[in-house]
XYZ file of C-alpha atoms in Angstrom:
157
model
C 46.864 -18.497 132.518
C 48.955 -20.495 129.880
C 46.934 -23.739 130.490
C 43.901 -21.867 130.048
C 45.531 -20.170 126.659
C 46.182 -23.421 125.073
C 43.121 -25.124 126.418
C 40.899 -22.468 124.239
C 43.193 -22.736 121.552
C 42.462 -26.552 121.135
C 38.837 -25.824 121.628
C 38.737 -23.769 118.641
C 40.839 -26.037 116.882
C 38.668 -29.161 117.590
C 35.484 -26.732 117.054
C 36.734 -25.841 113.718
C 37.897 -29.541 112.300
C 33.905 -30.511 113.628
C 32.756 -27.614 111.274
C 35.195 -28.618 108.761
C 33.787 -32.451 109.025
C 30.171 -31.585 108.299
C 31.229 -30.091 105.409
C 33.456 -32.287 103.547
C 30.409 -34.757 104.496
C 27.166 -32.363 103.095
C 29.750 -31.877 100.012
C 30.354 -35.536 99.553
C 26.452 -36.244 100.003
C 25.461 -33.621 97.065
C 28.156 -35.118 94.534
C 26.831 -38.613 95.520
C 23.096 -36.870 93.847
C 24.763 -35.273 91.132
C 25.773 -38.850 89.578
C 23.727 -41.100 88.024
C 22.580 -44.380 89.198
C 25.119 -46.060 86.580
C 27.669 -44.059 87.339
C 27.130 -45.370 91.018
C 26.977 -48.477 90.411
C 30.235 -48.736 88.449
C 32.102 -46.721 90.927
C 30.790 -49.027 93.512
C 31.319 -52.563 91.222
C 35.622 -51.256 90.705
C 35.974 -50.494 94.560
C 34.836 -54.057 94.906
C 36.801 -55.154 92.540
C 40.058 -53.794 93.923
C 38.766 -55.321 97.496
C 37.722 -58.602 96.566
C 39.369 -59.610 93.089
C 36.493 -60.190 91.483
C 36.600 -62.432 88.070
C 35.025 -61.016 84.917
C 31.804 -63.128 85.236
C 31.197 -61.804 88.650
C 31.839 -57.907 87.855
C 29.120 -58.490 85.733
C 26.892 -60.202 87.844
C 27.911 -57.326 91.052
C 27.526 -54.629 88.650
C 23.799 -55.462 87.418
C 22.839 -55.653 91.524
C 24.516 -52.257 92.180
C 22.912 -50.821 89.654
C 19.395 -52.257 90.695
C 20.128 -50.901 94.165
C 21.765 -47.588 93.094
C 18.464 -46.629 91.061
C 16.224 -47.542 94.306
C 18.306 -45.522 96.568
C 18.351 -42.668 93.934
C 14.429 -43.048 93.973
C 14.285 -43.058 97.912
C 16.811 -39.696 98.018
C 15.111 -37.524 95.691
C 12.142 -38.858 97.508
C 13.462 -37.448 100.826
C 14.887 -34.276 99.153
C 11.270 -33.321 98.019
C 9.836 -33.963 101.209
C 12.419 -32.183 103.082
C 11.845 -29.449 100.609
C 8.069 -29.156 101.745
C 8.982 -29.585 105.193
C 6.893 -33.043 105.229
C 8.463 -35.133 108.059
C 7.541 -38.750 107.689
C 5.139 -40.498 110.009
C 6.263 -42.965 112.775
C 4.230 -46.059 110.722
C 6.288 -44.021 107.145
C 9.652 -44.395 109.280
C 8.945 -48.137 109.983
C 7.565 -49.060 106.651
C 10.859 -47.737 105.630
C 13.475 -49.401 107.672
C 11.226 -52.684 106.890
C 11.536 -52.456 103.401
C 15.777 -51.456 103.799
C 16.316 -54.391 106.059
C 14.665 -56.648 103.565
C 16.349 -54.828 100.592
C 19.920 -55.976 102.624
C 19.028 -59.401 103.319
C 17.807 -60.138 99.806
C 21.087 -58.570 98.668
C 23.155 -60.603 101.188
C 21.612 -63.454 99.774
C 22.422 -62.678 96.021
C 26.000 -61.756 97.256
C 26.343 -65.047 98.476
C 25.341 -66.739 95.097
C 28.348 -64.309 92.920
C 31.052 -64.375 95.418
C 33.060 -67.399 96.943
C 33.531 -68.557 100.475
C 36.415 -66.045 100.855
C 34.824 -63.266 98.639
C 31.709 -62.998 100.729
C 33.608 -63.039 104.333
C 36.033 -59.882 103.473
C 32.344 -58.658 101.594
C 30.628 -59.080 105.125
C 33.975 -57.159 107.145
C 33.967 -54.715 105.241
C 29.907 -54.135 105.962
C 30.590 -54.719 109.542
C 33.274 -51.701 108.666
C 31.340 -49.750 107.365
C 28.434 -49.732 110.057
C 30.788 -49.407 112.648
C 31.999 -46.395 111.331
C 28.726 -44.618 110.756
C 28.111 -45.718 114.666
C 30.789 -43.962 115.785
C 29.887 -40.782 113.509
C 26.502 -40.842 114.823
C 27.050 -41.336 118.514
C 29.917 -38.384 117.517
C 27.182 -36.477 116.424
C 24.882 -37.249 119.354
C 27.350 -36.200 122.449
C 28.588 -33.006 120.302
C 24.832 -31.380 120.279
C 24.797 -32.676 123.931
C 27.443 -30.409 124.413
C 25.929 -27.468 122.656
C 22.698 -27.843 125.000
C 24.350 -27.973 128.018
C 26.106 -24.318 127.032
C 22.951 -22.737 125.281
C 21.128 -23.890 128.801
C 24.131 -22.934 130.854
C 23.025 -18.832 129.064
């Protein structure tokens, strides 16, 4: 009867810290839309900064491509946010049009990375991408076995 006590207790407690996840995450998504695409980009050029020790020359150079990219991505979210609004849910050939044009967006950015940053620069650059994706992996495949779980008990009912 104790095991079982404790067992829901950490249940709830895990249940709660997923709830208290998505949150913090939706939260951090609607600041991100609040700022402007310059204020993006400059947040984005300092954290580099810090990470790579960027020289003057190539702040400037990192902070004209973030802010290039941090218009087009606040283009493509209002985009999505007025879609969503209408309850418009892209096409399969929309959804591959789109990842097209993102993975060609990255590469040409990769590419223009290259040119600012030095040898060293650009391989703690590419880490911390490979960082980065990992991470949203795991939060994905996270997010993937935790509504497996809530199938299995709404079909269990």
């Amino acid at each position: 009867m104790k095991k079982l006590a404790i067992l829901a207790l950490a249940l709830i407690t895990f249940q709660a810290n997923a709830q208290d996840r998505k949150e913090v995450k939706k939260e951090r998504k609607e600041k991100m839309m609040q700022l402007e695409p310059q204020e993006m980009a400059e947040l984005q050029t300092k954290k580099m900064t810090l990470h790579l020790d960027l020289t003057e020359a190539q702040q400037k150079k990192v902070m004209a491509l973030n802010l290039e990219q941090a218009k087009q991505r606040k283009a493509v979210m209002e985009k999505r946010k007025e879609a969503k609004e209408k309850g418009k849910k892209p096409t399969k050939e929309e959804r591959l049009a789109f990842e097209n044009k993102k993975l060609d967006a990255q590469i040409e950015n990769k590419k223009q990375m290259k040119s600012i940053l030095n040898e060293e620069q650009y391989k703690k650059w590419e880490t911390m991408l490979e960082k980065r994706a990992r991470m949203k992996s795991r939060m994905k495949r996270g997010k993937r076995m935790e509504e497996k779980k809530m199938h299995k008990e709404l079909s269990k009912d």
